[in-house]
Amino acid sequence: MANGFMVNVRNGFDLGLFCQNVAQFYQGKGFNVNVALFSPTNAQITFDKDTGGINMLLGLGIGIKANVTLNGGVLSVAFTDAEWTSKIIGLVVGWFLCLIPFVTAIVGIIKQSDFPKQLQNDMMMISSNI
Protein backbone atom coordinates (compact mmCIF):
# COMPACT_ATOMS: atom_id res chain seq x y z
CA MET A 1 0.00 0.00 0.00
CA ALA A 2 1.32 3.42 -0.93
CA ASN A 3 1.93 5.88 1.89
CA GLY A 4 2.51 8.76 -0.48
CA PHE A 5 4.44 9.98 -3.45
CA MET A 6 6.37 12.93 -4.84
CA VAL A 7 6.21 14.29 -8.37
CA ASN A 8 7.94 17.15 -10.16
CA VAL A 9 5.62 19.92 -11.34
CA ARG A 10 6.17 22.96 -13.49
CA ASN A 11 6.98 26.41 -12.12
CA GLY A 12 3.84 28.35 -11.24
CA PHE A 13 1.92 25.19 -10.34
CA ASP A 14 -1.44 26.17 -8.77
CA LEU A 15 -2.14 23.94 -5.76
CA GLY A 16 -5.68 25.31 -5.38
CA LEU A 17 -6.56 24.43 -8.97
CA PHE A 18 -5.00 20.99 -8.53
CA CYS A 19 -7.09 20.30 -5.40
CA GLN A 20 -10.23 21.55 -7.13
CA ASN A 21 -9.65 19.29 -10.15
CA VAL A 22 -8.97 16.25 -7.95
CA ALA A 23 -12.12 16.97 -5.91
CA GLN A 24 -14.29 17.31 -9.03
CA PHE A 25 -12.85 14.13 -10.52
CA TYR A 26 -13.65 12.05 -7.43
CA GLN A 27 -17.02 13.70 -6.82
CA GLY A 28 -17.89 12.47 -10.30
CA LYS A 29 -17.08 8.96 -9.04
CA GLY A 30 -19.52 9.34 -6.13
CA PHE A 31 -17.05 10.28 -3.39
CA ASN A 32 -17.62 12.93 -0.74
CA VAL A 33 -14.55 15.14 -1.06
CA ASN A 34 -13.55 17.95 1.30
CA VAL A 35 -10.66 20.25 0.48
CA ALA A 36 -8.91 22.40 3.09
CA LEU A 37 -6.42 24.78 1.48
CA PHE A 38 -4.26 26.01 4.36
CA SER A 39 -1.84 28.08 2.28
CA PRO A 40 -0.72 28.31 -1.35
CA THR A 41 1.67 25.44 -0.59
CA ASN A 42 -0.27 23.21 1.82
CA ALA A 43 -3.67 21.48 1.59
CA GLN A 44 -5.57 18.47 2.87
CA ILE A 45 -8.08 16.52 0.79
CA THR A 46 -10.45 14.05 2.47
CA PHE A 47 -12.10 11.32 0.41
CA ASP A 48 -14.87 9.03 1.60
CA LYS A 49 -17.50 6.88 -0.04
CA ASP A 50 -20.15 4.65 1.53
CA THR A 51 -18.75 5.01 5.07
CA GLY A 52 -22.01 5.33 7.00
CA GLY A 53 -25.09 3.25 7.76
CA ILE A 54 -25.19 -0.39 6.75
CA ASN A 55 -21.88 -0.04 4.93
CA MET A 56 -20.21 0.43 8.34
CA LEU A 57 -21.41 -3.04 9.32
CA LEU A 58 -20.56 -4.57 5.94
CA GLY A 59 -17.11 -2.95 5.67
CA LEU A 60 -17.66 -1.62 2.16
CA GLY A 61 -16.74 2.04 2.76
CA ILE A 62 -13.63 3.66 1.35
CA GLY A 63 -11.92 6.65 2.93
CA ILE A 64 -8.53 8.35 3.18
CA LYS A 65 -6.90 11.75 3.73
CA ALA A 66 -4.27 13.18 1.43
CA ASN A 67 -1.92 15.81 2.85
CA VAL A 68 -0.60 17.78 -0.12
CA THR A 69 2.49 20.00 0.03
CA LEU A 70 4.06 22.06 -2.73
CA ASN A 71 7.76 22.74 -2.16
CA GLY A 72 9.38 24.51 -5.07
CA GLY A 73 8.89 22.29 -8.08
CA VAL A 74 7.94 19.18 -6.11
CA LEU A 75 4.40 18.14 -5.22
CA SER A 76 4.39 15.81 -2.21
CA VAL A 77 1.32 13.81 -1.19
CA ALA A 78 1.10 11.73 1.99
CA PHE A 79 -1.86 9.44 2.66
CA THR A 80 -3.14 9.15 6.24
CA ASP A 81 -6.20 8.10 8.23
CA ALA A 82 -7.39 5.32 5.96
CA GLU A 83 -10.87 3.93 6.71
CA TRP A 84 -10.24 0.55 8.35
CA THR A 85 -12.74 0.62 11.23
CA SER A 86 -15.68 -0.65 9.19
CA LYS A 87 -13.58 -3.54 7.85
CA ILE A 88 -12.72 -4.66 11.37
CA ILE A 89 -16.37 -4.41 12.43
CA GLY A 90 -17.46 -6.41 9.36
CA LEU A 91 -14.90 -9.12 10.02
CA VAL A 92 -15.87 -9.46 13.69
CA VAL A 93 -19.62 -9.47 13.02
CA GLY A 94 -19.17 -11.91 10.15
CA TRP A 95 -16.99 -14.23 12.19
CA PHE A 96 -19.44 -14.46 15.08
CA LEU A 97 -22.90 -13.98 13.51
CA CYS A 98 -23.07 -14.77 9.82
CA LEU A 99 -20.76 -15.10 6.85
CA ILE A 100 -22.10 -12.23 4.71
CA PRO A 101 -20.43 -9.33 6.61
CA PHE A 102 -17.20 -11.34 6.72
CA VAL A 103 -17.15 -11.70 2.93
CA THR A 104 -18.14 -8.07 2.28
CA ALA A 105 -15.45 -6.90 4.72
CA ILE A 106 -12.88 -8.86 2.71
CA VAL A 107 -14.11 -7.08 -0.44
CA GLY A 108 -13.86 -3.74 1.43
CA ILE A 109 -10.31 -4.55 2.53
CA ILE A 110 -9.27 -5.18 -1.06
CA LYS A 111 -10.90 -1.93 -2.26
CA GLN A 112 -9.34 0.10 0.58
CA SER A 113 -5.91 -1.41 -0.06
CA ASP A 114 -6.06 -0.53 -3.76
CA PHE A 115 -7.44 2.98 -3.28
CA PRO A 116 -4.18 4.84 -2.42
CA LYS A 117 -2.48 3.51 -5.55
CA GLN A 118 -5.50 4.47 -7.69
CA LEU A 119 -5.55 7.91 -6.06
CA GLN A 120 -1.82 8.32 -6.67
CA ASN A 121 -2.18 7.50 -10.37
CA ASP A 122 -5.09 9.91 -10.79
CA MET A 123 -3.32 12.70 -8.89
CA MET A 124 -0.18 12.28 -11.01
CA MET A 125 -2.28 12.48 -14.17
CA ILE A 126 -4.11 15.61 -12.97
CA SER A 127 -0.86 17.29 -11.83
CA SER A 128 0.66 16.80 -15.28
CA ASN A 129 -2.26 18.67 -16.87
CA ILE A 130 -2.00 21.81 -14.70
mmCIF file with all atom_site columns, C-alpha atoms in Angstrom:
data_model
loop_
_atom_site.group_PDB
_atom_site.id
_atom_site.type_symbol
_atom_site.label_atom_id
_atom_site.label_alt_id
_atom_site.label_comp_id
_atom_site.label_asym_id
_atom_site.label_entity_id
_atom_site.label_seq_id
_atom_site.pdbx_PDB_ins_code
_atom_site.Cartn_x
_atom_site.Cartn_y
_atom_site.Cartn_z
_atom_site.occupancy
_atom_site.B_iso_or_equiv
_atom_site.pdbx_formal_charge
_atom_site.auth_seq_id
_atom_site.auth_comp_id
_atom_site.auth_asym_id
_atom_site.auth_atom_id
_atom_site.pdbx_PDB_model_num
ATOM 1   C CA . MET A 1 1   ? 0.000   0.000   0.000   1.00 0.00 ? 1   MET A CA 1
ATOM 2   C CA . ALA A 1 2   ? 1.316   3.416   -0.932  1.00 0.00 ? 2   ALA A CA 1
ATOM 3   C CA . ASN A 1 3   ? 1.927   5.884   1.895   1.00 0.00 ? 3   ASN A CA 1
ATOM 4   C CA . GLY A 1 4   ? 2.507   8.756   -0.475  1.00 0.00 ? 4   GLY A CA 1
ATOM 5   C CA . PHE A 1 5   ? 4.438   9.977   -3.452  1.00 0.00 ? 5   PHE A CA 1
ATOM 6   C CA . MET A 1 6   ? 6.369   12.928  -4.845  1.00 0.00 ? 6   MET A CA 1
ATOM 7   C CA . VAL A 1 7   ? 6.208   14.287  -8.368  1.00 0.00 ? 7   VAL A CA 1
ATOM 8   C CA . ASN A 1 8   ? 7.936   17.151  -10.158 1.00 0.00 ? 8   ASN A CA 1
ATOM 9   C CA . VAL A 1 9   ? 5.618   19.922  -11.343 1.00 0.00 ? 9   VAL A CA 1
ATOM 10  C CA . ARG A 1 10  ? 6.168   22.965  -13.492 1.00 0.00 ? 10  ARG A CA 1
ATOM 11  C CA . ASN A 1 11  ? 6.980   26.409  -12.124 1.00 0.00 ? 11  ASN A CA 1
ATOM 12  C CA . GLY A 1 12  ? 3.840   28.351  -11.241 1.00 0.00 ? 12  GLY A CA 1
ATOM 13  C CA . PHE A 1 13  ? 1.918   25.188  -10.336 1.00 0.00 ? 13  PHE A CA 1
ATOM 14  C CA . ASP A 1 14  ? -1.443  26.166  -8.771  1.00 0.00 ? 14  ASP A CA 1
ATOM 15  C CA . LEU A 1 15  ? -2.142  23.940  -5.758  1.00 0.00 ? 15  LEU A CA 1
ATOM 16  C CA . GLY A 1 16  ? -5.677  25.312  -5.377  1.00 0.00 ? 16  GLY A CA 1
ATOM 17  C CA . LEU A 1 17  ? -6.559  24.425  -8.965  1.00 0.00 ? 17  LEU A CA 1
ATOM 18  C CA . PHE A 1 18  ? -4.999  20.986  -8.526  1.00 0.00 ? 18  PHE A CA 1
ATOM 19  C CA . CYS A 1 19  ? -7.089  20.297  -5.400  1.00 0.00 ? 19  CYS A CA 1
ATOM 20  C CA . GLN A 1 20  ? -10.230 21.551  -7.132  1.00 0.00 ? 20  GLN A CA 1
ATOM 21  C CA . ASN A 1 21  ? -9.648  19.289  -10.149 1.00 0.00 ? 21  ASN A CA 1
ATOM 22  C CA . VAL A 1 22  ? -8.968  16.245  -7.951  1.00 0.00 ? 22  VAL A CA 1
ATOM 23  C CA . ALA A 1 23  ? -12.118 16.974  -5.915  1.00 0.00 ? 23  ALA A CA 1
ATOM 24  C CA . GLN A 1 24  ? -14.285 17.309  -9.029  1.00 0.00 ? 24  GLN A CA 1
ATOM 25  C CA . PHE A 1 25  ? -12.851 14.125  -10.520 1.00 0.00 ? 25  PHE A CA 1
ATOM 26  C CA . TYR A 1 26  ? -13.646 12.054  -7.427  1.00 0.00 ? 26  TYR A CA 1
ATOM 27  C CA . GLN A 1 27  ? -17.018 13.695  -6.823  1.00 0.00 ? 27  GLN A CA 1
ATOM 28  C CA . GLY A 1 28  ? -17.889 12.471  -10.305 1.00 0.00 ? 28  GLY A CA 1
ATOM 29  C CA . LYS A 1 29  ? -17.077 8.956   -9.039  1.00 0.00 ? 29  LYS A CA 1
ATOM 30  C CA . GLY A 1 30  ? -19.522 9.341   -6.130  1.00 0.00 ? 30  GLY A CA 1
ATOM 31  C CA . PHE A 1 31  ? -17.051 10.280  -3.385  1.00 0.00 ? 31  PHE A CA 1
ATOM 32  C CA . ASN A 1 32  ? -17.616 12.927  -0.736  1.00 0.00 ? 32  ASN A CA 1
ATOM 33  C CA . VAL A 1 33  ? -14.552 15.141  -1.059  1.00 0.00 ? 33  VAL A CA 1
ATOM 34  C CA . ASN A 1 34  ? -13.546 17.948  1.301   1.00 0.00 ? 34  ASN A CA 1
ATOM 35  C CA . VAL A 1 35  ? -10.658 20.255  0.477   1.00 0.00 ? 35  VAL A CA 1
ATOM 36  C CA . ALA A 1 36  ? -8.914  22.395  3.088   1.00 0.00 ? 36  ALA A CA 1
ATOM 37  C CA . LEU A 1 37  ? -6.425  24.784  1.481   1.00 0.00 ? 37  LEU A CA 1
ATOM 38  C CA . PHE A 1 38  ? -4.256  26.012  4.360   1.00 0.00 ? 38  PHE A CA 1
ATOM 39  C CA . SER A 1 39  ? -1.840  28.082  2.275   1.00 0.00 ? 39  SER A CA 1
ATOM 40  C CA . PRO A 1 40  ? -0.719  28.312  -1.353  1.00 0.00 ? 40  PRO A CA 1
ATOM 41  C CA . THR A 1 41  ? 1.669   25.439  -0.592  1.00 0.00 ? 41  THR A CA 1
ATOM 42  C CA . ASN A 1 42  ? -0.273  23.214  1.823   1.00 0.00 ? 42  ASN A CA 1
ATOM 43  C CA . ALA A 1 43  ? -3.670  21.479  1.587   1.00 0.00 ? 43  ALA A CA 1
ATOM 44  C CA . GLN A 1 44  ? -5.571  18.467  2.865   1.00 0.00 ? 44  GLN A CA 1
ATOM 45  C CA . ILE A 1 45  ? -8.082  16.518  0.786   1.00 0.00 ? 45  ILE A CA 1
ATOM 46  C CA . THR A 1 46  ? -10.449 14.054  2.470   1.00 0.00 ? 46  THR A CA 1
ATOM 47  C CA . PHE A 1 47  ? -12.103 11.325  0.406   1.00 0.00 ? 47  PHE A CA 1
ATOM 48  C CA . ASP A 1 48  ? -14.874 9.030   1.601   1.00 0.00 ? 48  ASP A CA 1
ATOM 49  C CA . LYS A 1 49  ? -17.503 6.882   -0.040  1.00 0.00 ? 49  LYS A CA 1
ATOM 50  C CA . ASP A 1 50  ? -20.146 4.646   1.533   1.00 0.00 ? 50  ASP A CA 1
ATOM 51  C CA . THR A 1 51  ? -18.751 5.006   5.067   1.00 0.00 ? 51  THR A CA 1
ATOM 52  C CA . GLY A 1 52  ? -22.011 5.329   6.996   1.00 0.00 ? 52  GLY A CA 1
ATOM 53  C CA . GLY A 1 53  ? -25.091 3.254   7.755   1.00 0.00 ? 53  GLY A CA 1
ATOM 54  C CA . ILE A 1 54  ? -25.195 -0.392  6.750   1.00 0.00 ? 54  ILE A CA 1
ATOM 55  C CA . ASN A 1 55  ? -21.879 -0.038  4.929   1.00 0.00 ? 55  ASN A CA 1
ATOM 56  C CA . MET A 1 56  ? -20.211 0.434   8.336   1.00 0.00 ? 56  MET A CA 1
ATOM 57  C CA . LEU A 1 57  ? -21.410 -3.038  9.320   1.00 0.00 ? 57  LEU A CA 1
ATOM 58  C CA . LEU A 1 58  ? -20.558 -4.566  5.940   1.00 0.00 ? 58  LEU A CA 1
ATOM 59  C CA . GLY A 1 59  ? -17.108 -2.950  5.672   1.00 0.00 ? 59  GLY A CA 1
ATOM 60  C CA . LEU A 1 60  ? -17.657 -1.619  2.165   1.00 0.00 ? 60  LEU A CA 1
ATOM 61  C CA . GLY A 1 61  ? -16.741 2.037   2.761   1.00 0.00 ? 61  GLY A CA 1
ATOM 62  C CA . ILE A 1 62  ? -13.626 3.655   1.355   1.00 0.00 ? 62  ILE A CA 1
ATOM 63  C CA . GLY A 1 63  ? -11.916 6.646   2.926   1.00 0.00 ? 63  GLY A CA 1
ATOM 64  C CA . ILE A 1 64  ? -8.532  8.350   3.184   1.00 0.00 ? 64  ILE A CA 1
ATOM 65  C CA . LYS A 1 65  ? -6.904  11.748  3.734   1.00 0.00 ? 65  LYS A CA 1
ATOM 66  C CA . ALA A 1 66  ? -4.268  13.177  1.427   1.00 0.00 ? 66  ALA A CA 1
ATOM 67  C CA . ASN A 1 67  ? -1.920  15.807  2.849   1.00 0.00 ? 67  ASN A CA 1
ATOM 68  C CA . VAL A 1 68  ? -0.599  17.783  -0.116  1.00 0.00 ? 68  VAL A CA 1
ATOM 69  C CA . THR A 1 69  ? 2.492   20.004  0.029   1.00 0.00 ? 69  THR A CA 1
ATOM 70  C CA . LEU A 1 70  ? 4.062   22.058  -2.735  1.00 0.00 ? 70  LEU A CA 1
ATOM 71  C CA . ASN A 1 71  ? 7.759   22.739  -2.164  1.00 0.00 ? 71  ASN A CA 1
ATOM 72  C CA . GLY A 1 72  ? 9.378   24.513  -5.070  1.00 0.00 ? 72  GLY A CA 1
ATOM 73  C CA . GLY A 1 73  ? 8.888   22.286  -8.082  1.00 0.00 ? 73  GLY A CA 1
ATOM 74  C CA . VAL A 1 74  ? 7.935   19.179  -6.113  1.00 0.00 ? 74  VAL A CA 1
ATOM 75  C CA . LEU A 1 75  ? 4.398   18.137  -5.217  1.00 0.00 ? 75  LEU A CA 1
ATOM 76  C CA . SER A 1 76  ? 4.393   15.811  -2.210  1.00 0.00 ? 76  SER A CA 1
ATOM 77  C CA . VAL A 1 77  ? 1.315   13.810  -1.192  1.00 0.00 ? 77  VAL A CA 1
ATOM 78  C CA . ALA A 1 78  ? 1.098   11.731  1.994   1.00 0.00 ? 78  ALA A CA 1
ATOM 79  C CA . PHE A 1 79  ? -1.863  9.442   2.655   1.00 0.00 ? 79  PHE A CA 1
ATOM 80  C CA . THR A 1 80  ? -3.142  9.150   6.237   1.00 0.00 ? 80  THR A CA 1
ATOM 81  C CA . ASP A 1 81  ? -6.203  8.097   8.232   1.00 0.00 ? 81  ASP A CA 1
ATOM 82  C CA . ALA A 1 82  ? -7.388  5.318   5.959   1.00 0.00 ? 82  ALA A CA 1
ATOM 83  C CA . GLU A 1 83  ? -10.871 3.926   6.714   1.00 0.00 ? 83  GLU A CA 1
ATOM 84  C CA . TRP A 1 84  ? -10.236 0.551   8.352   1.00 0.00 ? 84  TRP A CA 1
ATOM 85  C CA . THR A 1 85  ? -12.743 0.624   11.228  1.00 0.00 ? 85  THR A CA 1
ATOM 86  C CA . SER A 1 86  ? -15.676 -0.653  9.193   1.00 0.00 ? 86  SER A CA 1
ATOM 87  C CA . LYS A 1 87  ? -13.585 -3.541  7.847   1.00 0.00 ? 87  LYS A CA 1
ATOM 88  C CA . ILE A 1 88  ? -12.723 -4.661  11.374  1.00 0.00 ? 88  ILE A CA 1
ATOM 89  C CA . ILE A 1 89  ? -16.374 -4.405  12.427  1.00 0.00 ? 89  ILE A CA 1
ATOM 90  C CA . GLY A 1 90  ? -17.460 -6.408  9.363   1.00 0.00 ? 90  GLY A CA 1
ATOM 91  C CA . LEU A 1 91  ? -14.900 -9.122  10.023  1.00 0.00 ? 91  LEU A CA 1
ATOM 92  C CA . VAL A 1 92  ? -15.873 -9.460  13.692  1.00 0.00 ? 92  VAL A CA 1
ATOM 93  C CA . VAL A 1 93  ? -19.625 -9.472  13.022  1.00 0.00 ? 93  VAL A CA 1
ATOM 94  C CA . GLY A 1 94  ? -19.168 -11.906 10.147  1.00 0.00 ? 94  GLY A CA 1
ATOM 95  C CA . TRP A 1 95  ? -16.988 -14.231 12.187  1.00 0.00 ? 95  TRP A CA 1
ATOM 96  C CA . PHE A 1 96  ? -19.442 -14.462 15.078  1.00 0.00 ? 96  PHE A CA 1
ATOM 97  C CA . LEU A 1 97  ? -22.898 -13.979 13.510  1.00 0.00 ? 97  LEU A CA 1
ATOM 98  C CA . CYS A 1 98  ? -23.068 -14.768 9.821   1.00 0.00 ? 98  CYS A CA 1
ATOM 99  C CA . LEU A 1 99  ? -20.756 -15.101 6.855   1.00 0.00 ? 99  LEU A CA 1
ATOM 100 C CA . ILE A 1 100 ? -22.099 -12.225 4.715   1.00 0.00 ? 100 ILE A CA 1
ATOM 101 C CA . PRO A 1 101 ? -20.433 -9.326  6.611   1.00 0.00 ? 101 PRO A CA 1
ATOM 102 C CA . PHE A 1 102 ? -17.203 -11.337 6.719   1.00 0.00 ? 102 PHE A CA 1
ATOM 103 C CA . VAL A 1 103 ? -17.149 -11.696 2.926   1.00 0.00 ? 103 VAL A CA 1
ATOM 104 C CA . THR A 1 104 ? -18.145 -8.067  2.284   1.00 0.00 ? 104 THR A CA 1
ATOM 105 C CA . ALA A 1 105 ? -15.454 -6.897  4.721   1.00 0.00 ? 105 ALA A CA 1
ATOM 106 C CA . ILE A 1 106 ? -12.876 -8.858  2.707   1.00 0.00 ? 106 ILE A CA 1
ATOM 107 C CA . VAL A 1 107 ? -14.107 -7.075  -0.440  1.00 0.00 ? 107 VAL A CA 1
ATOM 108 C CA . GLY A 1 108 ? -13.861 -3.744  1.427   1.00 0.00 ? 108 GLY A CA 1
ATOM 109 C CA . ILE A 1 109 ? -10.307 -4.549  2.532   1.00 0.00 ? 109 ILE A CA 1
ATOM 110 C CA . ILE A 1 110 ? -9.273  -5.175  -1.058  1.00 0.00 ? 110 ILE A CA 1
ATOM 111 C CA . LYS A 1 111 ? -10.896 -1.930  -2.260  1.00 0.00 ? 111 LYS A CA 1
ATOM 112 C CA . GLN A 1 112 ? -9.341  0.098   0.579   1.00 0.00 ? 112 GLN A CA 1
ATOM 113 C CA . SER A 1 113 ? -5.907  -1.413  -0.064  1.00 0.00 ? 113 SER A CA 1
ATOM 114 C CA . ASP A 1 114 ? -6.059  -0.535  -3.764  1.00 0.00 ? 114 ASP A CA 1
ATOM 115 C CA . PHE A 1 115 ? -7.439  2.981   -3.279  1.00 0.00 ? 115 PHE A CA 1
ATOM 116 C CA . PRO A 1 116 ? -4.182  4.844   -2.416  1.00 0.00 ? 116 PRO A CA 1
ATOM 117 C CA . LYS A 1 117 ? -2.485  3.510   -5.551  1.00 0.00 ? 117 LYS A CA 1
ATOM 118 C CA . GLN A 1 118 ? -5.496  4.474   -7.694  1.00 0.00 ? 118 GLN A CA 1
ATOM 119 C CA . LEU A 1 119 ? -5.550  7.912   -6.064  1.00 0.00 ? 119 LEU A CA 1
ATOM 120 C CA . GLN A 1 120 ? -1.816  8.316   -6.669  1.00 0.00 ? 120 GLN A CA 1
ATOM 121 C CA . ASN A 1 121 ? -2.177  7.500   -10.374 1.00 0.00 ? 121 ASN A CA 1
ATOM 122 C CA . ASP A 1 122 ? -5.093  9.914   -10.787 1.00 0.00 ? 122 ASP A CA 1
ATOM 123 C CA . MET A 1 123 ? -3.316  12.704  -8.890  1.00 0.00 ? 123 MET A CA 1
ATOM 124 C CA . MET A 1 124 ? -0.181  12.285  -11.008 1.00 0.00 ? 124 MET A CA 1
ATOM 125 C CA . MET A 1 125 ? -2.281  12.476  -14.167 1.00 0.00 ? 125 MET A CA 1
ATOM 126 C CA . ILE A 1 126 ? -4.109  15.609  -12.974 1.00 0.00 ? 126 ILE A CA 1
ATOM 127 C CA . SER A 1 127 ? -0.863  17.286  -11.832 1.00 0.00 ? 127 SER A CA 1
ATOM 128 C CA . SER A 1 128 ? 0.664   16.797  -15.283 1.00 0.00 ? 128 SER A CA 1
ATOM 129 C CA . ASN A 1 129 ? -2.262  18.668  -16.870 1.00 0.00 ? 129 ASN A CA 1
ATOM 130 C CA . ILE A 1 130 ? -2.005  21.810  -14.705 1.00 0.00 ? 130 ILE A CA 1
#
